[in-house]
Short mmCIF file of C-alpha atoms and ligand atoms in Angstrom, two decimals:
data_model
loop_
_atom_site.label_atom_id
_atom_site.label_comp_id
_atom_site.label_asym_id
_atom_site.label_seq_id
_atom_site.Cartn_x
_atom_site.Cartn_y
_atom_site.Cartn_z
CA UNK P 6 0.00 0.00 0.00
CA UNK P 7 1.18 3.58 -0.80
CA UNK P 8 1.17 6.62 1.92
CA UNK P 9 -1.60 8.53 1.54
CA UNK P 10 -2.75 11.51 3.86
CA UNK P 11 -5.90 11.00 5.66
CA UNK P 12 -8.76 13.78 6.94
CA UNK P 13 -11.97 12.89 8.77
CA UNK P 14 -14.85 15.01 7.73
CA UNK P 15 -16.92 16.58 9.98
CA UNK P 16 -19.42 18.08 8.02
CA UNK P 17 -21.11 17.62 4.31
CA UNK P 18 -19.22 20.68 2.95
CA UNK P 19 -15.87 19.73 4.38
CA UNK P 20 -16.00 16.43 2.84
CA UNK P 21 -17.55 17.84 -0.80
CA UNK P 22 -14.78 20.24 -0.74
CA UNK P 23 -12.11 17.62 -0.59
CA UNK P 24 -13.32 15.20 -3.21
CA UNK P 25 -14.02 18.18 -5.18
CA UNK P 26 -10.35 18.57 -5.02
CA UNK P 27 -8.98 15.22 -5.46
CA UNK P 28 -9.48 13.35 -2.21
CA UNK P 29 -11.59 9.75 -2.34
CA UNK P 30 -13.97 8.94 0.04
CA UNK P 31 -14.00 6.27 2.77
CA UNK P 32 -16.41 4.90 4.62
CA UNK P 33 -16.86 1.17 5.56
CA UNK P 34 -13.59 0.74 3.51
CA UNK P 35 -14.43 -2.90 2.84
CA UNK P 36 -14.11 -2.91 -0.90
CA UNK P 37 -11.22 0.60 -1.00
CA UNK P 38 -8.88 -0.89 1.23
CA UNK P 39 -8.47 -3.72 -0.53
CA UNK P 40 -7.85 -1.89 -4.03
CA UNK P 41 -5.56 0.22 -2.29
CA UNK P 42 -3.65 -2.89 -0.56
CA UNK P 43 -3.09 -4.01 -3.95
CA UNK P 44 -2.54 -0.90 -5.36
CA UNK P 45 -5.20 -1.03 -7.77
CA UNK P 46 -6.39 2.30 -6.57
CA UNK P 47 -3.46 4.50 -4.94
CA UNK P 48 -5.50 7.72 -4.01
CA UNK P 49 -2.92 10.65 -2.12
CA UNK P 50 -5.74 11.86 -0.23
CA UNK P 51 -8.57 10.16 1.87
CA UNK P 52 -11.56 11.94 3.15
CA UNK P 53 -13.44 9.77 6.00
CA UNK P 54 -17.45 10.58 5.80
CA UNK P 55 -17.83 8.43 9.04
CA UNK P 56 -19.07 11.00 11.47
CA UNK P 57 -21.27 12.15 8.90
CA UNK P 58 -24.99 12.73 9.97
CA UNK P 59 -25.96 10.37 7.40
CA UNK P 60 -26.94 7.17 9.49
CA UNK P 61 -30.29 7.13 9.99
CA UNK P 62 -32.96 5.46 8.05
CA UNK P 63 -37.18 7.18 8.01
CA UNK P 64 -40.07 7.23 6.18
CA UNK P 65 -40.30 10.27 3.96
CA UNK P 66 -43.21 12.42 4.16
CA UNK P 67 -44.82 10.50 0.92
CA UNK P 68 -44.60 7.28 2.52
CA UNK P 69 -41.39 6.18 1.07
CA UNK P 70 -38.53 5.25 2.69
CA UNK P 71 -35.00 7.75 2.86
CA UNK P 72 -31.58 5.70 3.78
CA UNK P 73 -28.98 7.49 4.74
CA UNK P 74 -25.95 7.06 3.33
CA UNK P 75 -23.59 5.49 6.04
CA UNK P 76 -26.47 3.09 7.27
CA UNK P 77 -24.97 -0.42 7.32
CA UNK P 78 -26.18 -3.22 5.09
CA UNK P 79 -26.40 -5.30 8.39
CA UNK P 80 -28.82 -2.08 9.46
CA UNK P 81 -30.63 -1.70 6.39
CA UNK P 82 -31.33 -5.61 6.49
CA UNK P 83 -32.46 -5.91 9.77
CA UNK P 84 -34.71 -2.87 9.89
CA UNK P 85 -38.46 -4.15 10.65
CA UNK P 86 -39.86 -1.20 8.19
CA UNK P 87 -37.72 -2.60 5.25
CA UNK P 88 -38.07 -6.19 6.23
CA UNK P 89 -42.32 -5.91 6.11
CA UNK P 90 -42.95 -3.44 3.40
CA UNK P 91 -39.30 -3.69 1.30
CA UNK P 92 -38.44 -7.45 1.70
CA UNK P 93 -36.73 -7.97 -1.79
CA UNK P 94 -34.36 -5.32 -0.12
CA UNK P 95 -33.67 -7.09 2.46
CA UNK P 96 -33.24 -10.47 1.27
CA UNK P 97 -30.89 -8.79 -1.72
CA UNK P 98 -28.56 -7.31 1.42
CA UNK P 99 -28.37 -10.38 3.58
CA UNK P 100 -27.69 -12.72 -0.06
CA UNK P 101 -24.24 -10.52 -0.04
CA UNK P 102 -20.49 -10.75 0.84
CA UNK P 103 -20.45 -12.20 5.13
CA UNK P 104 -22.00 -10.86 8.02
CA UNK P 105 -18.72 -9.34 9.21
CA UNK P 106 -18.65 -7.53 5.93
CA UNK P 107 -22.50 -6.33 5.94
CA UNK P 108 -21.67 -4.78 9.29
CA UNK P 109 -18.91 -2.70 8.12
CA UNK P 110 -20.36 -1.86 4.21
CA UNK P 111 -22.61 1.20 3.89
CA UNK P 112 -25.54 2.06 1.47
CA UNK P 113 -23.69 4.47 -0.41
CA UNK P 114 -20.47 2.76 -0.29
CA UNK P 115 -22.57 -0.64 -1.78
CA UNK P 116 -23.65 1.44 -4.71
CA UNK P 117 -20.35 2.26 -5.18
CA UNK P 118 -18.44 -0.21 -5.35
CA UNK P 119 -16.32 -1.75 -8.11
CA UNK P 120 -16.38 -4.65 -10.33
CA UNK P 121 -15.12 -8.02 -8.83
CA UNK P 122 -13.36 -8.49 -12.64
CA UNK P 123 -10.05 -10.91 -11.86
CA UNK P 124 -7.51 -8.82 -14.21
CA UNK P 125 -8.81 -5.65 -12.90
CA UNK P 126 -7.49 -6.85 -9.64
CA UNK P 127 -4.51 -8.05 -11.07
CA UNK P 128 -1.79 -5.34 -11.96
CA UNK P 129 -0.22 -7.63 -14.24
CA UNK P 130 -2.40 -7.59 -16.52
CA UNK P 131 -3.61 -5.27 -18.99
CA UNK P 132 -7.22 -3.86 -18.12
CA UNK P 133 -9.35 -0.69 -19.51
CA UNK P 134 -11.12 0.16 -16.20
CA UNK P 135 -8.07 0.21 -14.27
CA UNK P 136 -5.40 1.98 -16.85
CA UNK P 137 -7.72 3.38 -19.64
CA UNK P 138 -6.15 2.09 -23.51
CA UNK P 139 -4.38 -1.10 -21.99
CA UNK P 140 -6.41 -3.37 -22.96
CA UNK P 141 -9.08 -5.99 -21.85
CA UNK P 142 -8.32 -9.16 -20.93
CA UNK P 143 -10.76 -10.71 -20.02
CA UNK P 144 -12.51 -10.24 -23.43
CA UNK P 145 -10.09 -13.30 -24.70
CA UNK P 146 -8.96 -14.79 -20.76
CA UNK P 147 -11.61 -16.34 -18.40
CA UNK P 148 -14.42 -14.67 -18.27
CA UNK P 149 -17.22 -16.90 -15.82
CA UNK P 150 -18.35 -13.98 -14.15
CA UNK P 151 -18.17 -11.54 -16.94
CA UNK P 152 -20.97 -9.99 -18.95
CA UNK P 153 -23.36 -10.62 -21.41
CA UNK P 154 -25.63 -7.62 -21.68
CA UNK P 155 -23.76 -4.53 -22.04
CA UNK P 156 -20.73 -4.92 -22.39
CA UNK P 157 -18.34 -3.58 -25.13
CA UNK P 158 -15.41 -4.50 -27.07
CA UNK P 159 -13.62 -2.29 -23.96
CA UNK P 160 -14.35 -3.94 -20.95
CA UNK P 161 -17.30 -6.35 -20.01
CA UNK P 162 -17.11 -6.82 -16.08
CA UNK P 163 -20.36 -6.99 -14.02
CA UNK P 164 -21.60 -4.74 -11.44
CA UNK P 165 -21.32 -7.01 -8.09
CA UNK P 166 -24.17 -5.49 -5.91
CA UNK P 167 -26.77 -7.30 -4.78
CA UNK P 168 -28.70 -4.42 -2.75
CA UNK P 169 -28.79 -1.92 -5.73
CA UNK P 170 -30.70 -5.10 -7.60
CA UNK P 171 -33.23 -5.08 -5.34
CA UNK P 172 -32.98 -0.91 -5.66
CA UNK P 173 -32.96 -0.57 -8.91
CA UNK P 174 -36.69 -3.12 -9.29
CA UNK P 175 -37.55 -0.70 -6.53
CA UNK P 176 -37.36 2.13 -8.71
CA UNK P 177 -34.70 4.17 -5.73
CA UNK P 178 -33.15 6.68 -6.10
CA UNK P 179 -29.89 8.01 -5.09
CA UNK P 180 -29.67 11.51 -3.57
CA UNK P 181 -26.54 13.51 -4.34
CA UNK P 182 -24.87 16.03 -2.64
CA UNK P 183 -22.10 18.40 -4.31
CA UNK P 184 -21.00 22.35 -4.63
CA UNK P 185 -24.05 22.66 -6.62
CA UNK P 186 -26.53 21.25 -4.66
CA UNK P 187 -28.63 18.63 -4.03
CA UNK P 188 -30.21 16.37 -6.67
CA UNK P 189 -31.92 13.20 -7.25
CA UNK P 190 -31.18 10.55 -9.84
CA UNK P 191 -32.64 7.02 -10.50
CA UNK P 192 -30.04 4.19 -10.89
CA UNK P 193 -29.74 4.28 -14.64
CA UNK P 194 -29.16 7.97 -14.13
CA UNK P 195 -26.28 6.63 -11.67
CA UNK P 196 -24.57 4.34 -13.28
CA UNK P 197 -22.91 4.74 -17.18
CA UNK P 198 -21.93 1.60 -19.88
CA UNK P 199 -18.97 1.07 -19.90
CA UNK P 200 -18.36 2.09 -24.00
CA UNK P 201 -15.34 3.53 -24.78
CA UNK P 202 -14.80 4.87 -21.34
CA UNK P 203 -15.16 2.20 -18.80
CA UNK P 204 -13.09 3.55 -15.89
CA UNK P 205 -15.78 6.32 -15.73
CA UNK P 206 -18.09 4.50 -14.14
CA UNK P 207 -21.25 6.75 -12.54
CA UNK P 208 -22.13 10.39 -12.95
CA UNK P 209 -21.29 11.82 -10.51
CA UNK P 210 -19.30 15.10 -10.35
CA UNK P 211 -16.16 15.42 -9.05
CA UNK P 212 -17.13 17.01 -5.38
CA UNK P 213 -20.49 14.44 -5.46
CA UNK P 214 -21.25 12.44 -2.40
CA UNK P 215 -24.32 9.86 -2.18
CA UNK P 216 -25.67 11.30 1.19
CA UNK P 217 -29.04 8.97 0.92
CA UNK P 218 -31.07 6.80 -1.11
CA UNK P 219 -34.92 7.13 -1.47
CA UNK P 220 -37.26 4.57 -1.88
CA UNK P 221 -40.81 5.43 -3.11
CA UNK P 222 -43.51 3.85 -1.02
CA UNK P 223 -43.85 0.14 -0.90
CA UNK P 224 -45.11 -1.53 -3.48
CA UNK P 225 -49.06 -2.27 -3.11
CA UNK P 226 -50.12 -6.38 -2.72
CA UNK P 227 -47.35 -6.73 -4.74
CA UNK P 228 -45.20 -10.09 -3.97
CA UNK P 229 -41.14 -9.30 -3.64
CA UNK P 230 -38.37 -11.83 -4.55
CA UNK P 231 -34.95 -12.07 -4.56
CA UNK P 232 -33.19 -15.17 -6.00
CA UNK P 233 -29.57 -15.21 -6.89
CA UNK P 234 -27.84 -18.33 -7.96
CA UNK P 235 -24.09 -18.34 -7.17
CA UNK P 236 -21.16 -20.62 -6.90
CA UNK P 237 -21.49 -21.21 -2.98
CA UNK P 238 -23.90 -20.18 -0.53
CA UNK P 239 -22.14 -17.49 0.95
CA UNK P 240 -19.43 -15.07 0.43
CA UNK P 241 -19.96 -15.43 -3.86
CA UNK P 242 -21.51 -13.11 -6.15
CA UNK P 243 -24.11 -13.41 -8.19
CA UNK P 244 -23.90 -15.26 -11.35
CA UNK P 245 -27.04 -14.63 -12.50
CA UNK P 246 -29.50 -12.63 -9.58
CA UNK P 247 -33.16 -11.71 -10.22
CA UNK P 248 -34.95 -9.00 -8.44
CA UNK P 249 -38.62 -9.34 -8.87
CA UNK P 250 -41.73 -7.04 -7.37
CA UNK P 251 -45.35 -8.22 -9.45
CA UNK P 252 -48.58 -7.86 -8.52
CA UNK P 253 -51.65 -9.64 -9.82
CA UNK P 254 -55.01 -9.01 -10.57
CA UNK P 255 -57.20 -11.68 -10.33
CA UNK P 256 -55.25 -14.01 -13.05
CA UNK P 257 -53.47 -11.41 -14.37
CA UNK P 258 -50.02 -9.67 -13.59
CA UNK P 259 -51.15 -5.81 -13.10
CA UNK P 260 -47.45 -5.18 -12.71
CA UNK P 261 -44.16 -6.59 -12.73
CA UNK P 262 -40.59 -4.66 -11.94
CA UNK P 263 -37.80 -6.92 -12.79
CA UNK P 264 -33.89 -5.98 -12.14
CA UNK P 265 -31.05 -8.45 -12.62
CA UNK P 266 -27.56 -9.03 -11.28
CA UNK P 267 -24.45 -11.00 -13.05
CA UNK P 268 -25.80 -9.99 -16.29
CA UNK P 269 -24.38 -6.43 -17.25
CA UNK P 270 -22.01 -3.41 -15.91
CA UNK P 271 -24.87 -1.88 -14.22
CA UNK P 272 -27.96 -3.37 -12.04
CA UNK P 273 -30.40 -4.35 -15.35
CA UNK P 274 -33.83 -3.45 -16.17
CA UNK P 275 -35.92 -4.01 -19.33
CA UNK P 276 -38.73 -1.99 -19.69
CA UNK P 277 -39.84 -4.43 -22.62
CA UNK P 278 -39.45 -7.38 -20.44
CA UNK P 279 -42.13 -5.76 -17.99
CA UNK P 280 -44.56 -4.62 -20.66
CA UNK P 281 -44.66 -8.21 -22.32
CA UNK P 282 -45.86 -9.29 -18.81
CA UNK P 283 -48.17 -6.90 -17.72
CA UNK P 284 -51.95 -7.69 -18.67
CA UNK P 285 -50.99 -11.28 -19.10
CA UNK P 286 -51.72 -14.41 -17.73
CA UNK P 287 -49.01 -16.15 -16.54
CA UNK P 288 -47.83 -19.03 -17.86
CA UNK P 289 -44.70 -21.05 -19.18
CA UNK P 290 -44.99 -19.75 -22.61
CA UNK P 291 -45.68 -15.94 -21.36
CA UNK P 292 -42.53 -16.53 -19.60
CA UNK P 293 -40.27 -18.10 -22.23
CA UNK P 294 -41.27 -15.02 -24.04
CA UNK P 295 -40.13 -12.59 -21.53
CA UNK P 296 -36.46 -14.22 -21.05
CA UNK P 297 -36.31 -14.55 -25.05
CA UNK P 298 -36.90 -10.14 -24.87
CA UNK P 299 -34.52 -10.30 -22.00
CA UNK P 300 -31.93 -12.02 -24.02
CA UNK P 301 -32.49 -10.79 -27.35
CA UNK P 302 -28.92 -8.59 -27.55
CA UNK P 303 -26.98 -11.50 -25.18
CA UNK P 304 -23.65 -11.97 -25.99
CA UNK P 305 -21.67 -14.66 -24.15
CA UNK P 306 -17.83 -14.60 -24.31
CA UNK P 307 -16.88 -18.13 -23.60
CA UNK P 308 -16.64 -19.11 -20.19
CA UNK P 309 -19.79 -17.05 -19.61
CA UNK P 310 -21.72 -18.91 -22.21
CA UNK P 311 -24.11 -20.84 -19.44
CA UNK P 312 -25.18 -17.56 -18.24
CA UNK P 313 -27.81 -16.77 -21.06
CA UNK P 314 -29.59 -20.44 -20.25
CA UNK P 315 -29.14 -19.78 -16.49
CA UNK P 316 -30.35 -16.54 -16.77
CA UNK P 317 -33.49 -18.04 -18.55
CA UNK P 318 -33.97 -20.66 -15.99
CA UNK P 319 -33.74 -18.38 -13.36
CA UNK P 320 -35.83 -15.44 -14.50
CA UNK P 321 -38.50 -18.31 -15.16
CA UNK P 322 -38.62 -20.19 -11.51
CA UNK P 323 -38.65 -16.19 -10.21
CA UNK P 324 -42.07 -15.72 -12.36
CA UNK P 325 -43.65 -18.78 -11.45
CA UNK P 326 -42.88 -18.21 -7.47
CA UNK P 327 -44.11 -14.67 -7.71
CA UNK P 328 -47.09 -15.79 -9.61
CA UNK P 329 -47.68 -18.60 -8.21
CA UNK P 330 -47.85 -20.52 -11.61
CA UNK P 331 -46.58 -24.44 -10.91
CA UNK P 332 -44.10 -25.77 -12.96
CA UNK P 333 -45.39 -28.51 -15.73
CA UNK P 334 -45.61 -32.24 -14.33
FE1 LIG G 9 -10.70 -4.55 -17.00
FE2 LIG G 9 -13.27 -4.50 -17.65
FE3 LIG G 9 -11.65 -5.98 -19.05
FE4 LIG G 9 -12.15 -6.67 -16.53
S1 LIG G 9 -13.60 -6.64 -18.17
S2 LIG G 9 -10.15 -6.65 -17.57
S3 LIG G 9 -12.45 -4.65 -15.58
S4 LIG G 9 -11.57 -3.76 -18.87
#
């Protein structure tokens, strides 16, 4: 690890003004310090948001839900609001990394985080994200956990969260906090494809900070899943991860809200996938249909081949739990 100097924030301004000028931001450090141990990231400056007054989680005055920032991922789990009225939320935080880990992580700092790609952890090897016009190689190494939805000829790593899955079919969003102001974005706002330009990976400004993520207000009779399929049970990320909030009516799906993990560089969402569901009646066929929309632009790159029929069995097990539909004898 290289010597860096270190300030703790003590107020929202104080710690805008430093990243604005250079300085990264810690806060659970449970992803950073580990790019900075092996000097994938060397950053001179550090600015600590942990005494931040960004911890607490409350119900907004339209019934939705506003997370602060620093609230833990053990927190967030555990919290008997989310747990009864968000539960896809809470099942997406307690599916990732350890329990040690959860306790440390933050919201913001979860959102944040960076790909889990094996050469962009490896500063032997040639990688886009990490040194921009190096190369990629994972395009033409192993690529498992890699993506098929998009990616580009530049870099095709995964986003690893779990939580901003669940977010993302939640329609959140992420509150931001810079020498401009305040504003609000949804996740696809937040996050950018990777393109040409995949070491840019969110918009955020240079003196941005997350300060809190907003949920609307729960979802109404709607049943909430979270299924991610993995290569252990714990401490793995997702291979392929489905998100799913649908509600019926009568025999019909009135709405469904669908995000997936293990699949692209950002948490994914098809509008298309949702409108070929809504009005329907579910069944095996209706759902074939919806992975076959899903998958139209899929691209495997070798050793991620088995993700496009995993990603098909998964997405359909996920409809027929949430609709109740049983499987065919
Ligand atoms: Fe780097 Fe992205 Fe290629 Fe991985 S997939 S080596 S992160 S450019």
């Amino acid at each position: 690890m290289r010597p860096f100097d270190y300030m703790r924030a003590e107020d929202l301004q104080a710690a805008t003004e430093a990243k604005g000028n250079g300085a990264t931001v810690i806060a659970g450090g449970t992803n950073l310090l580990d790019l900075m141990k092996l000097e994938v990231m060397a950053p001179e400056r550090l600015v600590d948001i942990t005494r931040l007054d960004l911890h607490n989680t409350e119900r907004t005055s339209g019934g939705g839900l506003r997370i602060g920032a620093l609230v833990t991922n053990s927190d967030l789990a555990a919290n008997p609001d989310v747990r009864r009225n968000w539960p896809v939320l809470s099942r997406a935080l307690l599916a990732g990394a350890t329990g040690q880990l959860r306790n440390k992580a933050t919201t913001g700092g979860n959102l944040l985080q960076r790909t889990r790609c094996y050469y962009f952890y490896d500063t032997a090897m040639p990688c886009n994200k990490r040194e921009p016009g190096s190369g990629c190689h994972a395009r033409t190494g192993f690529n498992r956990i890699h993506a098929i939805l998009g990616a580009s000829d530049k870099c095709i790593a995964t986003h690893p969260s779990d939580m901003a899955v669940a977010m993302r079919a939640l329609d959140a969003e992420v509150e931001v906090q810079g020498s401009g102001g305040t504003r609000r974005m949804g996740l696809d706002a937040l996050y950018r494809l990777p393109g040409d330009t995949p070491h840019i990976e969110t918009s955020l400004a240079e003196g941005e900070i997350i300060t809190a993520v907003i949920l609307p207000p729960p979802p109404t009779a709607a049943t909430q899943v979270y299924r991610k399929v993995r290569d252990r049970s714990s401490y793995a990320f997702a291979l392929v991860s489905v998100a799913a909030v649908v509600a019926m009516d009568g025999a019909r799906i009135r709405e469904a809200r669908l995000a997936f993990g293990g699949l692209g560089p950002m948490p994914w969402r098809d509008g298309e996938v949702e409108r070929a569901l809504e009005g329907q009646e579910p069944s095996d066929a209706l759902f074939d249909c919806a992975s076959d929309i899903l998958l139209r632009d899929a691209q495997g790159q070798g050793s991620n081949d088995f993700k496009i029929p995993l990603a098909r069995r998964t997405l359909k097990a996920v409809l027929r739990e949430v609709t109740r539909t049983e499987a065919p004898a």
